[in-house]
Tab-separated table of C-alpha atoms and ligand atoms in Angstrom:
chain	number	residue	atom	x	y	z
K	1	MET	CA	0.000	0.000	0.000
K	2	THR	CA	1.327	3.402	-1.019
K	3	ASN	CA	1.341	6.096	1.655
K	4	PRO	CA	-1.227	8.858	1.263
K	5	PRO	CA	-0.023	12.376	0.381
K	6	ASP	CA	0.668	14.638	3.372
K	7	VAL	CA	-2.252	17.069	3.149
K	8	ILE	CA	-1.843	20.228	5.230
K	9	ARG	CA	-5.221	21.895	4.786
K	10	SER	CA	-8.216	22.762	2.646
K	11	ALA	CA	-6.908	25.585	0.439
K	12	TYR	CA	-9.260	26.738	-2.298
K	13	ALA	CA	-12.487	25.971	-4.100
K	14	GLU	CA	-13.487	26.689	-7.673
K	15	LEU	CA	-17.158	27.467	-8.198
K	16	VAL	CA	-18.963	27.840	-11.495
K	17	VAL	CA	-21.295	30.855	-11.419
K	18	THR	CA	-23.731	31.986	-14.100
K	19	ASP	CA	-23.365	35.754	-13.630
K	20	LEU	CA	-19.889	37.006	-12.725
K	21	ALA	CA	-21.069	40.563	-12.069
K	22	ALA	CA	-23.649	39.319	-9.555
K	23	ALA	CA	-21.037	37.032	-7.961
K	24	ARG	CA	-18.575	39.949	-7.755
K	25	TRP	CA	-21.213	42.014	-5.954
K	26	PHE	CA	-21.746	39.239	-3.399
K	27	TYR	CA	-18.153	38.132	-2.764
K	28	VAL	CA	-16.293	41.423	-3.222
K	29	ASP	CA	-18.759	44.246	-2.499
K	30	VAL	CA	-20.671	42.552	0.333
K	31	LEU	CA	-18.197	40.049	1.827
K	32	GLY	CA	-15.072	42.111	1.114
K	33	LEU	CA	-12.902	39.387	-0.423
K	34	ILE	CA	-9.786	40.786	-2.120
K	35	VAL	CA	-9.474	40.458	-5.904
K	36	THR	CA	-6.031	38.997	-6.662
K	37	ALA	CA	-6.723	38.687	-10.384
K	38	GLU	CA	-9.576	39.200	-12.770
K	39	GLU	CA	-9.865	38.048	-16.377
K	40	PRO	CA	-12.773	37.640	-18.762
K	41	GLY	CA	-14.749	34.728	-17.364
K	42	ALA	CA	-12.961	34.359	-14.003
K	43	LEU	CA	-12.251	36.031	-10.667
K	44	TYR	CA	-9.521	34.940	-8.211
K	45	LEU	CA	-10.236	35.970	-4.623
K	46	ARG	CA	-8.554	35.770	-1.246
K	47	ALA	CA	-9.346	36.795	2.329
K	48	CYS	CA	-7.441	39.326	4.472
K	49	GLU	CA	-4.943	37.014	6.176
K	50	GLU	CA	-4.165	34.866	3.139
K	51	TYR	CA	-0.932	35.179	1.154
K	52	LEU	CA	-1.474	32.443	-1.456
K	53	HIS	CA	-2.884	33.650	-4.780
K	54	HIS	CA	-6.485	32.718	-3.996
K	55	SER	CA	-8.797	30.706	-1.800
K	56	LEU	CA	-11.776	31.022	-4.148
K	57	VAL	CA	-12.015	30.936	-7.937
K	58	LEU	CA	-15.289	31.998	-9.555
K	59	ARG	CA	-15.601	30.874	-13.152
K	60	LYS	CA	-18.424	31.820	-15.490
K	61	GLY	CA	-20.441	28.904	-16.825
K	62	ASP	CA	-23.928	27.897	-17.909
K	63	ALA	CA	-25.072	26.292	-14.654
K	64	PRO	CA	-23.934	26.680	-11.029
K	65	ALA	CA	-21.574	23.905	-9.915
K	66	LEU	CA	-18.480	22.945	-7.962
K	67	ALA	CA	-15.480	22.562	-10.311
K	68	ALA	CA	-12.774	21.753	-7.734
K	69	LEU	CA	-11.909	21.408	-4.064
K	70	ALA	CA	-8.180	21.911	-3.586
K	71	TYR	CA	-5.979	20.689	-0.748
K	72	ARG	CA	-2.479	22.000	-0.174
K	73	VAL	CA	0.158	19.337	0.511
K	74	ARG	CA	3.354	19.745	2.572
K	75	GLY	CA	5.807	19.968	-0.341
K	76	PRO	CA	6.282	19.336	-4.059
K	77	ARG	CA	7.082	15.633	-3.532
K	78	GLU	CA	3.664	15.174	-1.939
K	79	VAL	CA	2.060	16.095	-5.265
K	80	ASP	CA	3.836	13.039	-6.729
K	81	ALA	CA	2.717	11.037	-3.688
K	82	ALA	CA	-0.898	11.962	-4.488
K	83	GLU	CA	-0.474	10.732	-8.055
K	84	ARG	CA	0.941	7.386	-6.842
K	85	TYR	CA	-1.697	6.965	-4.127
K	86	TYR	CA	-4.688	7.526	-6.393
K	87	ALA	CA	-3.213	5.395	-9.184
K	88	GLU	CA	-3.955	2.505	-6.799
K	89	HIS	CA	-7.505	3.709	-6.117
K	90	ASP	CA	-9.016	3.089	-9.532
K	91	VAL	CA	-10.223	6.687	-9.914
K	92	PRO	CA	-9.502	9.217	-12.681
K	93	VAL	CA	-6.110	10.887	-11.972
K	94	ARG	CA	-4.594	13.744	-14.009
K	95	ARG	CA	-1.368	15.649	-13.700
K	96	VAL	CA	-1.996	19.311	-14.540
K	97	PRO	CA	0.808	21.686	-15.545
K	98	ALA	CA	1.594	24.864	-13.604
K	99	GLY	CA	-0.761	27.687	-14.487
K	100	THR	CA	-3.693	25.454	-15.469
K	101	THR	CA	-5.355	27.352	-12.650
K	102	ARG	CA	-3.917	30.872	-12.543
K	103	GLY	CA	-1.510	31.272	-9.604
K	104	ILE	CA	-1.207	27.528	-8.898
K	105	GLY	CA	1.849	25.384	-9.722
K	106	GLU	CA	1.975	21.825	-10.976
K	107	ALA	CA	-0.854	19.803	-9.452
K	108	VAL	CA	-2.664	16.478	-9.462
K	109	ARG	CA	-6.390	16.285	-10.019
K	110	ILE	CA	-8.557	13.315	-9.236
K	111	GLN	CA	-12.202	12.448	-9.119
K	112	ASP	CA	-12.108	11.070	-5.609
K	113	PRO	CA	-13.783	7.787	-4.617
K	114	LEU	CA	-16.739	9.819	-3.290
K	115	GLY	CA	-17.200	11.481	-6.699
K	116	PHE	CA	-15.709	14.930	-6.026
K	117	PRO	CA	-13.252	16.813	-8.245
K	118	VAL	CA	-10.235	17.260	-5.950
K	119	GLU	CA	-6.849	18.880	-6.550
K	120	PHE	CA	-3.578	18.495	-4.629
K	121	PHE	CA	-0.962	21.243	-5.044
K	122	TYR	CA	1.991	22.753	-3.252
K	123	HIS	CA	3.397	25.607	-5.358
K	124	ALA	CA	1.332	28.750	-5.570
K	125	GLU	CA	2.063	32.412	-6.257
K	126	HIS	CA	2.410	34.499	-3.132
K	127	THR	CA	0.570	37.784	-2.762
K	128	GLU	CA	0.537	40.434	-0.085
K	129	ARG	CA	-0.991	39.454	3.215
K	130	PHE	CA	-3.441	42.198	4.262
K	131	THR	CA	-3.604	41.192	7.943
K	132	GLN	CA	-2.591	44.615	9.234
K	133	HIS	CA	-3.900	46.691	6.343
K	134	TYR	CA	-6.710	47.699	8.693
K	135	HIS	CA	-7.477	50.769	6.621
K	136	LEU	CA	-8.566	48.416	3.821
K	137	HIS	CA	-10.572	45.985	5.959
K	138	ARG	CA	-14.324	46.021	5.949
K	139	ALA	CA	-16.136	45.766	9.276
K	140	ASN	CA	-17.182	42.263	8.216
K	141	ALA	CA	-13.729	41.221	6.925
K	142	LEU	CA	-13.152	37.536	6.210
K	143	ALA	CA	-9.805	36.270	7.517
K	144	ARG	CA	-9.218	32.948	5.721
K	145	LEU	CA	-10.816	29.908	4.176
K	146	ASP	CA	-11.711	27.489	6.963
K	147	HIS	CA	-13.358	24.365	5.518
K	148	PHE	CA	-15.395	22.550	2.898
K	149	ASN	CA	-18.623	20.682	3.665
K	150	VAL	CA	-19.831	18.011	1.244
K	151	VAL	CA	-23.014	15.960	0.996
K	152	VAL	CA	-22.506	12.214	0.640
K	153	PRO	CA	-25.056	9.374	0.674
K	154	ASP	CA	-22.879	7.159	2.897
K	155	VAL	CA	-21.083	9.097	5.645
K	156	ARG	CA	-19.406	6.009	7.132
K	157	THR	CA	-17.706	5.102	3.833
K	158	ALA	CA	-16.697	8.733	3.289
K	159	ARG	CA	-15.341	8.968	6.864
K	160	ASN	CA	-13.254	5.836	6.270
K	161	TYR	CA	-11.909	7.256	3.011
K	162	TYR	CA	-10.793	10.464	4.754
K	163	THR	CA	-9.298	8.765	7.833
K	164	ALA	CA	-7.218	6.552	5.488
K	165	LEU	CA	-5.977	9.817	3.950
K	166	GLY	CA	-4.715	10.780	7.422
K	167	PHE	CA	-7.526	13.065	8.611
K	168	GLY	CA	-8.540	13.088	12.288
K	169	VAL	CA	-12.204	12.963	13.331
K	170	SER	CA	-13.116	15.853	15.630
K	171	GLU	CA	-16.894	15.384	15.950
K	172	THR	CA	-19.766	13.215	14.701
K	173	ILE	CA	-23.568	13.073	14.714
K	174	GLU	CA	-24.805	9.522	15.135
K	175	ASP	CA	-27.266	7.161	16.763
K	176	GLU	CA	-27.008	3.511	17.766
K	177	ASP	CA	-26.587	2.260	14.204
K	178	HIS	CA	-26.022	5.176	11.851
K	179	LEU	CA	-23.465	7.911	11.207
K	180	TYR	CA	-25.261	11.049	9.968
K	181	ALA	CA	-22.379	13.506	9.768
K	182	ALA	CA	-18.653	13.765	10.547
K	183	TRP	CA	-16.058	16.549	10.854
K	184	LEU	CA	-12.435	15.810	9.899
K	185	TYR	CA	-9.204	17.811	10.043
K	186	ARG	CA	-5.576	18.013	8.967
K	187	LYS	CA	-4.855	21.549	10.209
K	188	GLN	CA	-5.276	22.116	13.945
K	189	THR	CA	-8.918	23.227	13.914
K	190	VAL	CA	-12.198	21.295	14.091
K	191	HIS	CA	-12.216	20.626	10.356
K	192	ASP	CA	-10.967	20.938	6.837
K	193	ILE	CA	-13.851	18.856	5.510
K	194	ALA	CA	-17.256	17.960	6.911
K	195	LEU	CA	-19.412	15.118	5.638
K	196	THR	CA	-23.172	15.677	5.663
K	197	GLY	CA	-25.463	12.726	4.904
K	198	GLY	CA	-27.838	13.294	1.981
K	199	ASP	CA	-28.215	13.090	-1.806
K	200	GLY	CA	-24.647	13.195	-3.032
K	201	PRO	CA	-22.018	13.812	-4.130
K	202	ARG	CA	-22.909	17.512	-3.833
K	203	LEU	CA	-21.192	20.535	-2.287
K	204	HIS	CA	-22.934	21.689	0.885
K	205	HIS	CA	-20.877	24.804	1.568
K	206	ILE	CA	-17.492	26.394	1.822
K	207	ALA	CA	-16.699	28.344	4.968
K	208	PHE	CA	-14.569	31.407	5.637
K	209	ALA	CA	-13.370	32.311	9.123
K	210	THR	CA	-13.534	35.771	10.649
K	211	GLN	CA	-11.520	36.862	13.672
K	212	GLU	CA	-14.562	37.616	15.779
K	213	ARG	CA	-18.339	37.391	16.075
K	214	SER	CA	-19.026	41.084	15.528
K	215	GLN	CA	-17.823	40.703	11.946
K	216	ILE	CA	-20.440	38.032	11.292
K	217	LEU	CA	-23.186	40.178	12.788
K	218	HIS	CA	-22.089	43.075	10.595
K	219	THR	CA	-22.626	40.991	7.454
K	220	CYS	CA	-26.226	40.443	8.578
K	221	ASP	CA	-26.665	44.189	9.113
K	222	VAL	CA	-25.171	44.997	5.702
K	223	LEU	CA	-27.510	42.588	3.923
K	224	GLY	CA	-30.497	43.993	5.803
K	225	ALA	CA	-29.506	47.573	4.982
K	226	LEU	CA	-29.168	46.690	1.288
K	227	ARG	CA	-32.574	44.939	1.255
K	228	ARG	CA	-30.734	41.759	0.348
K	229	GLU	CA	-31.721	39.885	3.527
K	230	HIS	CA	-32.891	36.907	1.420
K	231	HIS	CA	-29.209	35.944	1.030
K	232	ILE	CA	-29.277	34.941	4.734
K	233	GLU	CA	-30.319	31.284	5.020
K	234	ARG	CA	-29.550	30.144	8.571
K	235	GLY	CA	-28.270	31.886	11.711
K	236	PRO	CA	-26.474	33.767	13.049
K	237	GLY	CA	-26.030	31.309	15.877
K	238	ARG	CA	-23.761	29.030	17.871
K	239	HIS	CA	-23.076	25.549	16.537
K	240	GLY	CA	-23.184	22.640	18.979
K	241	VAL	CA	-20.733	20.702	16.820
K	242	SER	CA	-17.468	22.724	16.689
K	243	ASN	CA	-18.733	25.364	19.141
K	244	ALA	CA	-18.218	27.923	16.355
K	245	PHE	CA	-20.364	31.012	15.870
K	246	TYR	CA	-21.899	30.862	12.379
K	247	LEU	CA	-23.955	32.340	9.587
K	248	TYR	CA	-25.007	30.680	6.317
K	249	LEU	CA	-25.549	32.742	3.197
K	250	ARG	CA	-26.606	31.771	-0.319
K	251	ASP	CA	-24.752	33.467	-3.166
K	252	PRO	CA	-26.641	34.722	-6.262
K	253	ASP	CA	-26.328	31.229	-7.823
K	254	GLY	CA	-27.468	29.431	-4.682
K	255	HIS	CA	-24.004	28.249	-3.592
K	256	ARG	CA	-23.944	28.184	0.197
K	257	ILE	CA	-21.230	30.122	2.040
K	258	GLU	CA	-20.700	29.872	5.775
K	259	ILE	CA	-19.053	32.572	7.864
K	260	TYR	CA	-17.521	30.924	10.908
K	261	THR	CA	-15.485	31.872	13.960
K	262	SER	CA	-14.129	30.648	17.301
K	263	ASP	CA	-13.871	26.889	17.042
K	264	TYR	CA	-11.143	25.141	19.065
K	265	TYR	CA	-7.640	23.635	18.850
K	266	THR	CA	-7.418	19.973	17.843
K	267	GLY	CA	-3.659	19.556	17.309
K	268	ASP	CA	-2.749	17.127	20.103
K	269	PRO	CA	-2.420	13.512	18.908
K	270	ASP	CA	-5.033	12.268	21.389
K	271	ASN	CA	-7.622	14.972	20.648
K	272	PRO	CA	-10.883	13.252	21.663
K	273	THR	CA	-13.741	12.831	19.177
K	274	ILE	CA	-16.980	14.459	20.373
K	275	ARG	CA	-19.980	12.290	19.443
K	276	TRP	CA	-23.398	13.978	19.329
K	277	ASP	CA	-26.655	12.049	19.586
K	278	VAL	CA	-28.798	12.791	16.533
K	279	ARG	CA	-31.674	13.437	18.975
K	280	ASP	CA	-29.785	16.169	20.820
K	281	ASN	CA	-31.380	19.448	19.761
K	282	ARG	CA	-28.221	21.416	20.553
K	283	ARG	CA	-26.017	19.571	18.068
K	284	ARG	CA	-26.555	21.890	15.103
K	285	SER	CA	-27.744	24.940	17.019
K	286	PHE	CA	-26.486	25.088	20.583
K	287	TRP	CA	-29.487	27.281	21.407
K	288	GLY	CA	-31.940	24.669	20.115
K	289	HIS	CA	-33.166	26.587	17.091
K	290	GLN	CA	-34.613	24.559	14.254
K	291	VAL	CA	-32.516	24.117	11.153
K	292	VAL	CA	-34.322	25.462	8.083
K	293	PRO	CA	-35.337	22.639	5.699
K	294	SER	CA	-33.407	24.145	2.742
K	295	TRP	CA	-30.175	23.671	4.716
K	296	TYR	CA	-30.714	19.904	4.781
K	297	ALA	CA	-32.150	19.627	1.268
K	298	GLU	CA	-30.273	21.980	-1.051
K	299	ALA	CA	-26.678	21.750	-2.271
K	300	SER	CA	-24.548	22.409	-5.355
K	301	THR	CA	-23.987	19.992	-8.254
K	302	VAL	CA	-20.418	18.743	-8.603
K	303	LEU	CA	-18.554	18.283	-11.897
K	304	ASP	CA	-16.232	15.489	-12.956
K	305	LEU	CA	-12.779	16.229	-14.409
K	306	ASP	CA	-14.316	16.807	-17.853
K	307	GLY	CA	-16.874	19.267	-16.518
K	308	ARG	CA	-19.878	16.924	-16.603
K	309	PRO	CA	-22.344	16.845	-13.678
K	310	VAL	CA	-21.809	13.824	-11.416
K	311	PRO	CA	-25.012	11.778	-10.848
K	312	ILE	CA	-26.291	11.645	-7.274
K	313	THR	CA	-27.385	8.787	-4.999
K	314	ALA	CA	-29.855	8.951	-2.081
K	315	PRO	CA	-28.835	8.023	1.499
K	316	ALA	CA	-30.281	5.052	3.383
K	317	LYS	CA	-31.328	7.281	6.322
K	318	ARG	CA	-31.795	11.037	6.646
K	319	GLU	CA	-30.872	13.111	9.676
K	320	SER	CA	-33.801	15.478	9.068
K	321	VAL	CA	-36.153	12.490	9.415
K	322	ALA	CA	-34.277	10.798	12.289
K	323	SER	CA	-34.528	13.986	14.307
K	324	ILE	CA	-38.228	14.552	13.403
K	325	GLY	CA	-39.465	17.684	11.670
K	326	ALA	CA	-36.390	19.746	11.164
K	327	ASP	CA	-34.992	19.082	14.613
K	328	GLY	CA	-37.984	18.242	16.754
K	329	PHE	CA	-36.478	15.701	19.162
K	330	GLY	CA	-34.613	16.895	22.195
K	331	VAL	CA	-32.385	15.156	24.704
K	332	VAL	CA	-32.006	16.800	28.087
K	333	PRO	CA	-28.819	15.529	29.726
K	334	GLY	CA	-29.055	15.006	33.446
K	335	GLU	CA	-32.764	14.185	33.431
K	336	ASN	CA	-33.548	10.463	33.596
K	337	GLY	CA	-29.856	9.583	33.585
K	338	ALA	CA	-26.944	10.554	31.407
K	339	GLU	CA	-28.713	9.821	28.151
K	340	GLY	CA	-31.400	12.336	28.990
K	341	VAL	CA	-35.054	12.125	28.134
K	342	LYS	CA	-36.744	12.432	24.758
K	343	LEU	CA	-38.996	15.440	24.731
K	344	GLY	CA	-41.002	14.392	21.725
K	345	HIS	CA	-41.994	16.606	18.879
K	346	GLN	CA	-41.422	20.312	19.434
K	347	VAL	CA	-42.606	22.853	16.936
E	401	4SX	O1	-24.827	22.344	12.039
E	401	4SX	S1	-23.652	21.949	12.871
E	401	4SX	O2	-23.709	22.617	14.200
E	401	4SX	O3	-23.603	20.516	13.051
E	401	4SX	C1	-22.216	22.492	12.082
E	401	4SX	C2	-22.307	22.820	10.749
E	401	4SX	C3	-21.046	22.653	12.801
E	401	4SX	C4	-19.925	23.172	12.152
E	401	4SX	C5	-20.009	23.538	10.816
E	401	4SX	O4	-18.983	24.103	10.141
E	401	4SX	C6	-21.194	23.353	10.117
E	401	4SX	O5	-21.231	23.752	8.833
E	402	FE2	FE1	-19.444	24.456	8.103
């Protein structure tokens, strides 16, 4: 068995959007991402603390889709390691020359065993880090890309694929016989990738981190002031899983973007996995708020390496059903023993 490539973190995503001007309004004018490069048909964006060329590529196309999720590996030799590893996996593997994606060096692209278009790269153009260019920051400034979240029909299989690739499991949502969701990391945060059970493969969201909560709240205020409040889908709130403060937005094409802050350190080798009961109402909103149905149901189409939509498969069990209504079952720890008591359906 060939060793897996040494992945360091989730690094950039490439989204296909149907209207670049509308996407520019959302990502640059509202969210304040920095434009590293712009060309006819594409925008290359980064957040304030990032020095690589981009963490988001927006490419004009006929239908909204995910074109690539890219992981950075520890060095150039790890790009070769990725090529060797996936050659044994019976999935499409392609070596792509430097510059195939503007700003990115030689890379390997695969359609991973879960169906996603994934890139591994090391070399990338450096740009100026705007961390202390406070005069250029917006009050809702995004600091860096934090994670990807993908929808897969079989979370257990997907979890096993990612742990074999060397990812640690920080948190899960499960019951006695089913795994509904899992959060996995390479960098020392709660996750680089989350697996959400559902019709997949599809992209659930990509998340950017801010330094603090007030920046997330400001995005809500900006959207309200602009009469563009319909871009807010879920939150703001506190996640149970990850403990992060969050907000979910939908971009003009329906791609979901999360703004996220204040999760915790996971870098010790014995970092314990936190396992949430699917019936615990605090798992997805620590304050017990219901999750809007669109958040469970809707996600972005993913493309194969030739740009064709990947067909989707339904899961055996759905979290939105297991938890009744959107989230109608509650578990109150400490009442009736450690497992708590089921409260029944709450509206
Ligand atoms: O909805 S969850 O609280 O389970 C959650 C969703 C936690 C962390 C995330 O990044 C997320 O997207
Ligand atoms: Fe997330």
